[in-house]
PDB file of C-alpha atoms in Angstrom:
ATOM      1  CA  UNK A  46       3.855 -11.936  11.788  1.00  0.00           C
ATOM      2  CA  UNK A  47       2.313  -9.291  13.601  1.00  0.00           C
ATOM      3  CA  UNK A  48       1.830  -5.818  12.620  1.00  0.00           C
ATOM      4  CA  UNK A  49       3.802  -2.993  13.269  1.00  0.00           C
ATOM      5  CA  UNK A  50       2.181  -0.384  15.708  1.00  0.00           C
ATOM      6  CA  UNK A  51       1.828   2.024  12.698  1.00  0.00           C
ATOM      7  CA  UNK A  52      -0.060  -0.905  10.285  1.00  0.00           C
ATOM      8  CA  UNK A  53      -1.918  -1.348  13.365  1.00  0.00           C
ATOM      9  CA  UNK A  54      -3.197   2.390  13.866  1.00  0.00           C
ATOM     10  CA  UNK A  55      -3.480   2.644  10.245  1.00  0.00           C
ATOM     11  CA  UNK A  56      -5.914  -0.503  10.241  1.00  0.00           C
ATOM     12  CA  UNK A  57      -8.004   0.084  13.372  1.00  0.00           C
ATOM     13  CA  UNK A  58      -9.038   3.813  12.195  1.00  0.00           C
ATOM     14  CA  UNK A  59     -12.930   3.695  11.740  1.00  0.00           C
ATOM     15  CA  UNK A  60     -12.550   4.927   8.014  1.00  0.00           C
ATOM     16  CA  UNK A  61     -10.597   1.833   6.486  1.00  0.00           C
ATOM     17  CA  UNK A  62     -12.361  -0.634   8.685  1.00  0.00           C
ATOM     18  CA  UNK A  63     -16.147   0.672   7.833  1.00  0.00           C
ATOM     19  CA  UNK A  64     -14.069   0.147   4.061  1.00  0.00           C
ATOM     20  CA  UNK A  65     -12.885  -3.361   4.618  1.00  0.00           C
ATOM     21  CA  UNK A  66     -16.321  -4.271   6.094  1.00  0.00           C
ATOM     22  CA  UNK A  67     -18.059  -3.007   3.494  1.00  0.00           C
ATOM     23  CA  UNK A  68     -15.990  -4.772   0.749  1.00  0.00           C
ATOM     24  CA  UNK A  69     -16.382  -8.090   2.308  1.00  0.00           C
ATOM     25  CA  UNK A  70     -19.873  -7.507   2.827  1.00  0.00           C
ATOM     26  CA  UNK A  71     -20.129  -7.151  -1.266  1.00  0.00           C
ATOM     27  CA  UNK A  72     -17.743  -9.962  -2.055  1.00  0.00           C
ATOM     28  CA  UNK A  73     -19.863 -12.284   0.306  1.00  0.00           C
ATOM     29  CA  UNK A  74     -22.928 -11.062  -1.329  1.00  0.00           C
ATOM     30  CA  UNK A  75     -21.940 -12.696  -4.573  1.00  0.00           C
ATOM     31  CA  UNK A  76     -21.916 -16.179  -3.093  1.00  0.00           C
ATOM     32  CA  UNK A  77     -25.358 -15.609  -1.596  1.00  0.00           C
ATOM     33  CA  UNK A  78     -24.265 -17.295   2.127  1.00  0.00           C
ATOM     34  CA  UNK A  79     -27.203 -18.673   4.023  1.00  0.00           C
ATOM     35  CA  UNK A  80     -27.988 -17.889   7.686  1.00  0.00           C
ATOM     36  CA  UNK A  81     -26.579 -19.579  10.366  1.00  0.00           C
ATOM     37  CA  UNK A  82     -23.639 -20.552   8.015  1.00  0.00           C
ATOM     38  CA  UNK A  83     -20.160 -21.140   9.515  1.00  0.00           C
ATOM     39  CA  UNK A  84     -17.659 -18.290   8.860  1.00  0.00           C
ATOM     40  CA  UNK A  85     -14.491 -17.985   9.474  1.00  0.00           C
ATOM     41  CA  UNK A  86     -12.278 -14.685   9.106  1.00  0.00           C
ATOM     42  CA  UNK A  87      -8.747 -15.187   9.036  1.00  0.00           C
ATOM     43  CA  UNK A  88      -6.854 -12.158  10.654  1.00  0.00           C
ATOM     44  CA  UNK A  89      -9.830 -10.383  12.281  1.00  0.00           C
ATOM     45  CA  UNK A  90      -7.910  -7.178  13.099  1.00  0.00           C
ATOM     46  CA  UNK A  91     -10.400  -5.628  15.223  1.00  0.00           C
ATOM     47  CA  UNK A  92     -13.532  -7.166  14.133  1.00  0.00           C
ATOM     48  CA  UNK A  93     -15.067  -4.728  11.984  1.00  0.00           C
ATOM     49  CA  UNK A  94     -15.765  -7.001   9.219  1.00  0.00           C
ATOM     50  CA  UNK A  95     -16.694 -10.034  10.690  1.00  0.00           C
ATOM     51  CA  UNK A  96     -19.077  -8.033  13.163  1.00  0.00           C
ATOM     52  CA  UNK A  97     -20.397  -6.446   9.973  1.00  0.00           C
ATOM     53  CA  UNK A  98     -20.437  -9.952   7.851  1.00  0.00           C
ATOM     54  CA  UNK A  99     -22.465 -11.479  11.051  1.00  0.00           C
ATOM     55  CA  UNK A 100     -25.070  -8.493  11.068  1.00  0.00           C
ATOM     56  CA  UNK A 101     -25.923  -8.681   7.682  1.00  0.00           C
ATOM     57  CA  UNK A 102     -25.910 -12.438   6.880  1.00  0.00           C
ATOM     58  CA  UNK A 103     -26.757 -13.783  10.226  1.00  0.00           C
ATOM     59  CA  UNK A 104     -23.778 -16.258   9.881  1.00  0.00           C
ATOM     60  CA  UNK A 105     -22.278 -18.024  12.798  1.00  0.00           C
ATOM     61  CA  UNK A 106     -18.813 -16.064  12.479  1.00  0.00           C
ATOM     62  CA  UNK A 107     -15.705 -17.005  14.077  1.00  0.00           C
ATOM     63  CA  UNK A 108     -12.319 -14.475  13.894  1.00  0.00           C
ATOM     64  CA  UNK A 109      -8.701 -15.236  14.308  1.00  0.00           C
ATOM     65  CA  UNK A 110      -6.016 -13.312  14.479  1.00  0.00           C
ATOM     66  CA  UNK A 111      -2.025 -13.675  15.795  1.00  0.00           C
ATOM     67  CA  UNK A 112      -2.286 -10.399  17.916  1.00  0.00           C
ATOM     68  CA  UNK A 113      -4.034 -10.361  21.050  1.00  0.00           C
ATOM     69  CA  UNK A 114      -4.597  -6.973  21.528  1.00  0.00           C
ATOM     70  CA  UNK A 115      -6.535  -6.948  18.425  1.00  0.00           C
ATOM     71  CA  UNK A 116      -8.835 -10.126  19.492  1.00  0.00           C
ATOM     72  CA  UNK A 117      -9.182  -8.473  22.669  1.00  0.00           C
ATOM     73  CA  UNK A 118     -10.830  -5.438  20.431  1.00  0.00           C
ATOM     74  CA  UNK A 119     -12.583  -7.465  18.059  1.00  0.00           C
ATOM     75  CA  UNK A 120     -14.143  -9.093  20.756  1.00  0.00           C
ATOM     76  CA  UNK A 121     -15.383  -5.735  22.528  1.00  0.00           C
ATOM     77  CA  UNK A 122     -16.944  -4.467  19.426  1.00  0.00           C
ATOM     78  CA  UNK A 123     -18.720  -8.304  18.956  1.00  0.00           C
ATOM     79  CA  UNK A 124     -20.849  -7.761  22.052  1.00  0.00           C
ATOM     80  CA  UNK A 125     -24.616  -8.633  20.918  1.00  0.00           C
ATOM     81  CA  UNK A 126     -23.252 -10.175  17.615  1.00  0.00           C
ATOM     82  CA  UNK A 127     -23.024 -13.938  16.718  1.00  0.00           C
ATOM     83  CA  UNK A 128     -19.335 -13.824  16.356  1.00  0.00           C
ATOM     84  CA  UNK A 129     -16.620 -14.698  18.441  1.00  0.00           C
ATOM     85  CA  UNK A 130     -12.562 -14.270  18.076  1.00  0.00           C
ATOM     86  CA  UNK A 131      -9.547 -16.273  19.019  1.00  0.00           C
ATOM     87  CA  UNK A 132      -5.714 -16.112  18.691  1.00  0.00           C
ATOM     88  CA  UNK A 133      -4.619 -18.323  16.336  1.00  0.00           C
ATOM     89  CA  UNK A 134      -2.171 -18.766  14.097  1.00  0.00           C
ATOM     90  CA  UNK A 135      -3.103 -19.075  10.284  1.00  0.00           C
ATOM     91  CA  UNK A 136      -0.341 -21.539   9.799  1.00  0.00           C
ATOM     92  CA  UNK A 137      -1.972 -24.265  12.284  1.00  0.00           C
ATOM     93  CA  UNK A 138      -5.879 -23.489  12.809  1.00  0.00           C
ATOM     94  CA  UNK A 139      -7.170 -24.974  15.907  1.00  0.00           C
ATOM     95  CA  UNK A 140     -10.434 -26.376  14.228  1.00  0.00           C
ATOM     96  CA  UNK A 141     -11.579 -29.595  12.779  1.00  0.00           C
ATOM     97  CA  UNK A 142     -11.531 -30.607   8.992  1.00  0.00           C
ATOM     98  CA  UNK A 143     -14.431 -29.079   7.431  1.00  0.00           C
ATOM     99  CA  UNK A 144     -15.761 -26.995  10.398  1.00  0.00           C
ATOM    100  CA  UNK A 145     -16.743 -23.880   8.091  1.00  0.00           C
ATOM    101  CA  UNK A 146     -18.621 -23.228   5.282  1.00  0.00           C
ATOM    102  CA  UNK A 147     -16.822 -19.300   4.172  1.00  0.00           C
ATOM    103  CA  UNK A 148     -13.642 -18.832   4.846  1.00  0.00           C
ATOM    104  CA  UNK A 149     -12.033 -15.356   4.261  1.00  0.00           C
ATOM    105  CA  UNK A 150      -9.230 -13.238   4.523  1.00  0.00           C
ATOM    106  CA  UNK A 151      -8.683  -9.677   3.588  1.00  0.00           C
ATOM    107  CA  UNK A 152      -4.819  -8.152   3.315  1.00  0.00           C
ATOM    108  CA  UNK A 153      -3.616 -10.888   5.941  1.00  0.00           C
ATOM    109  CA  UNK A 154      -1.804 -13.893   3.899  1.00  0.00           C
ATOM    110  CA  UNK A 155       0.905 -10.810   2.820  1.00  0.00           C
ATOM    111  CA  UNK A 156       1.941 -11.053   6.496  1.00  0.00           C
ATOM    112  CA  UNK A 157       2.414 -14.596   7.115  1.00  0.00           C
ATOM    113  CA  UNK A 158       5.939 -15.438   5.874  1.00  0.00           C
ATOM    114  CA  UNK A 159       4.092 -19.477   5.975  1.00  0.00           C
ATOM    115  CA  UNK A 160       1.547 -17.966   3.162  1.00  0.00           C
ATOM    116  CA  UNK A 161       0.921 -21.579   1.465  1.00  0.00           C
ATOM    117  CA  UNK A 162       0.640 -23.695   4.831  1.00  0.00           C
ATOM    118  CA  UNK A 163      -1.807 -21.030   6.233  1.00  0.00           C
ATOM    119  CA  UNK A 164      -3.708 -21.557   2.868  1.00  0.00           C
ATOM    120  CA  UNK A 165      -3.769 -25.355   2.833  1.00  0.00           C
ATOM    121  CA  UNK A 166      -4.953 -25.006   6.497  1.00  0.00           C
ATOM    122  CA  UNK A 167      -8.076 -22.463   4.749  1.00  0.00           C
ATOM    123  CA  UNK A 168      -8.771 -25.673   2.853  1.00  0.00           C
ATOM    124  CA  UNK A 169      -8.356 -28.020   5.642  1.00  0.00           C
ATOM    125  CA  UNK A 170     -11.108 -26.079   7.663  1.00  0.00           C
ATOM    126  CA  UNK A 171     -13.374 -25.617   4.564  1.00  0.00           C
ATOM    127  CA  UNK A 172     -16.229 -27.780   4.042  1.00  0.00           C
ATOM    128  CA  UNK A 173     -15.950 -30.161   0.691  1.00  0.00           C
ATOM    129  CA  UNK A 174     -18.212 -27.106  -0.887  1.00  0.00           C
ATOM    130  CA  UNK A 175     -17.012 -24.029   1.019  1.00  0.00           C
ATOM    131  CA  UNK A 176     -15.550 -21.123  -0.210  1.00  0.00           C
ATOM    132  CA  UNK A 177     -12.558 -19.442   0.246  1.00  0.00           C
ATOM    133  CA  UNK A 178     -12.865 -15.727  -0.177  1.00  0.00           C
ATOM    134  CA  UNK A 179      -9.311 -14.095  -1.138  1.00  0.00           C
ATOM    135  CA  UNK A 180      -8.339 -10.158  -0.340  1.00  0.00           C
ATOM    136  CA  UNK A 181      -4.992  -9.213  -0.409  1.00  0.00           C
ATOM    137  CA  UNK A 182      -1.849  -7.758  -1.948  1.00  0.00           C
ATOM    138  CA  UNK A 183       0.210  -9.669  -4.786  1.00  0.00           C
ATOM    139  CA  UNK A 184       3.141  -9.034  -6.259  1.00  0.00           C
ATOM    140  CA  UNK A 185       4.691  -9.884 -10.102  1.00  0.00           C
ATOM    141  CA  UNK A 186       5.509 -13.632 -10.301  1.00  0.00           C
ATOM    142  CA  UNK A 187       9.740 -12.267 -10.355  1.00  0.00           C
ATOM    143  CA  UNK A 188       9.133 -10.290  -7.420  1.00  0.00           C
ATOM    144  CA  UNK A 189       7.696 -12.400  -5.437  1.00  0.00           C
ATOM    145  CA  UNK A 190      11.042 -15.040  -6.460  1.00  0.00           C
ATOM    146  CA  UNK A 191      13.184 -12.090  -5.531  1.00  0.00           C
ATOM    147  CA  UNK A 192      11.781 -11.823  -2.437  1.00  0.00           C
ATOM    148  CA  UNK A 193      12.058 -15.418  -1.666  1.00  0.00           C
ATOM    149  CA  UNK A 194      15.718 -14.791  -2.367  1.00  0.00           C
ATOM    150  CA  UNK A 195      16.545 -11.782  -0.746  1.00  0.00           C
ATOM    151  CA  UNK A 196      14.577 -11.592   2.526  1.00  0.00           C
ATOM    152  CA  UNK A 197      13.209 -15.434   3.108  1.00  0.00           C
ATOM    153  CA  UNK A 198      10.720 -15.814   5.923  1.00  0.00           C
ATOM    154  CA  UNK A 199      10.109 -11.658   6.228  1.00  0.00           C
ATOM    155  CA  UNK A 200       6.768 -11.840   4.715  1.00  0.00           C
ATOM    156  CA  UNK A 201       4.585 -13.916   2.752  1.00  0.00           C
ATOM    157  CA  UNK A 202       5.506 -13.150  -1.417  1.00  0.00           C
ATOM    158  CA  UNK A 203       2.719 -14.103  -3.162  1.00  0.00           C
ATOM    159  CA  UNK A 204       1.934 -13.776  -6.721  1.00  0.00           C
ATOM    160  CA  UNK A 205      -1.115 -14.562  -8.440  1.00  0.00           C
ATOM    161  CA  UNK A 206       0.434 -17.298 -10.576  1.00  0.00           C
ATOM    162  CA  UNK A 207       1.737 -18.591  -6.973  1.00  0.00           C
ATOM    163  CA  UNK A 208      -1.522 -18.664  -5.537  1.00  0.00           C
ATOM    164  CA  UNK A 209      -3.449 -19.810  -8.760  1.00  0.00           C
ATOM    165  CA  UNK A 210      -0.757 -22.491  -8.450  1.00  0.00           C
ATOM    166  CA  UNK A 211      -1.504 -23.435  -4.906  1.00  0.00           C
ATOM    167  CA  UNK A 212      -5.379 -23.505  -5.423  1.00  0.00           C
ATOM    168  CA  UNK A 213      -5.572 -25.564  -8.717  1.00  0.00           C
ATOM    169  CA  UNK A 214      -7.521 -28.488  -8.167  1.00  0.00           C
ATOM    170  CA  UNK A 215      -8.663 -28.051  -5.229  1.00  0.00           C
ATOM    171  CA  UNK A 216     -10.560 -25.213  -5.594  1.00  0.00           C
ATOM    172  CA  UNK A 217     -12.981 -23.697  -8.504  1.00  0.00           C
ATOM    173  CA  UNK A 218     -12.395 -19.989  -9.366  1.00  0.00           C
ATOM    174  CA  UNK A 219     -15.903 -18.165  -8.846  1.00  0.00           C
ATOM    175  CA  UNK A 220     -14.770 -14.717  -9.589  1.00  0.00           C
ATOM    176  CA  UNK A 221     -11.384 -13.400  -9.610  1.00  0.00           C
ATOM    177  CA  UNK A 222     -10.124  -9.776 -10.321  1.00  0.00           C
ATOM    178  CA  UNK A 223      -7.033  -7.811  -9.801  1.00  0.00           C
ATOM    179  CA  UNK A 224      -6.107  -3.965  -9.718  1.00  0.00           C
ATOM    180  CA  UNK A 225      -2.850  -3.243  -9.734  1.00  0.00           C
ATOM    181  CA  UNK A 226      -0.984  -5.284  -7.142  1.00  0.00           C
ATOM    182  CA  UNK A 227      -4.363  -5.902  -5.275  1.00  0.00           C
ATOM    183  CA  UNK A 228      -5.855  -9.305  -5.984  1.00  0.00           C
ATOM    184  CA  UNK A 229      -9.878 -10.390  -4.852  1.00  0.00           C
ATOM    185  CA  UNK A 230     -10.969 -13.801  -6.020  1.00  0.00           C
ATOM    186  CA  UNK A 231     -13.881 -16.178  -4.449  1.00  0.00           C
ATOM    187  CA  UNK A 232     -12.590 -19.411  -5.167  1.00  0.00           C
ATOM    188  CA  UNK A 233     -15.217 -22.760  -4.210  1.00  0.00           C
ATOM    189  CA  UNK A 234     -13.950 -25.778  -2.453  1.00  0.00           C
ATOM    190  CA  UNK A 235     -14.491 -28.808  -5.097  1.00  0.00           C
ATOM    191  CA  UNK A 236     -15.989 -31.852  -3.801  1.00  0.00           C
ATOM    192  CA  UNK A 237     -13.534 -34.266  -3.026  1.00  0.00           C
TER     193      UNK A 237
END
């Protein structure tokens, strides 16, 4: 689901995406990624992160995102960088099994109404030892129910019990911390 022109001016100003870029720079810095590693960034927005994430890791960084307006941006501000962006949509990546070794996503999964098949495609596209790194906006395990209820397919209602759920066995929890409704965990891919 696209953004709304507002979420869209909101996310593009230079303030919150220096912000979001500099919060996936930490949360990347805890797994310690090795240059030239394969990165993908699920709902690039206008690149500011993954430009960022490319800069200071010297990863091999690839964006996507459903809008392509914003790939069209991400891609201007990418000039010079190792990073390029695509529309896609996170419900059916167009990559291989196991074509990257990070793969992230920062407030985007709250917008795909499709929240669990865009997150079994994240696994799909992870390496056997990748890691998924998790940004975004959960809700109480009732609300998110309710929401399933009362507006089905308007937005993706996840809860942390929902995505815990989703990621269990599959997946090792790294680190995993939540404030509020806000939920950041680094989760790595378990040899299969």
């Amino acid at each position: 689901m696209k953004m709304t022109r507002l979420e869209t001016a909101l996310v593009n100003g230079d303030r919150h995406s220096r912000r979001v870029a500099a919060r996936m720079e930490r949360l990347l810095r805890e797994i310690s990624p090795r240059p030239g590693a394969r990165y993908l960034e699920i709902g690039s927005g206008n690149g500011a992160a993954a430009v960022r994430v490319a800069q200071a890791f010297g990863l091999e960084v690839v964006g996507v995102d459903i809008d392509p307006k914003q790939v069209e941006r991400a891609t201007r501000a990418s000039l010079g960088v190792n990073a390029r962006f695509l529309v896609a949509d996170a419900t059916r990546l167009p990559f291989t099994n196991g074509s990257f070794d990070i793969v992230a996503t920062s407030k985007t999964t709250h917008h795909v109404p499709a929240w669990h098949d865009a997150l079994e495609e994240i696994a799909r596209v992870l390496t056997h030892d990748g890691y998924l790194v998790f940004d975004d906006l959960v809700l109480p395990d009732w609300l998110a129910r309710a929401g399933d209820l009362l507006a089905p397919g308007r937005a993706g209602y996840l809860s942390r019990r929902r995505l815990d759920d989703l990621l269990s066995g599959d997946f090792e929890t790294i680190r995993s911390e939540s404030a509020g409704i806000v939920y950041q965990g680094i989760f790595k891919r378990i040899a299969v």
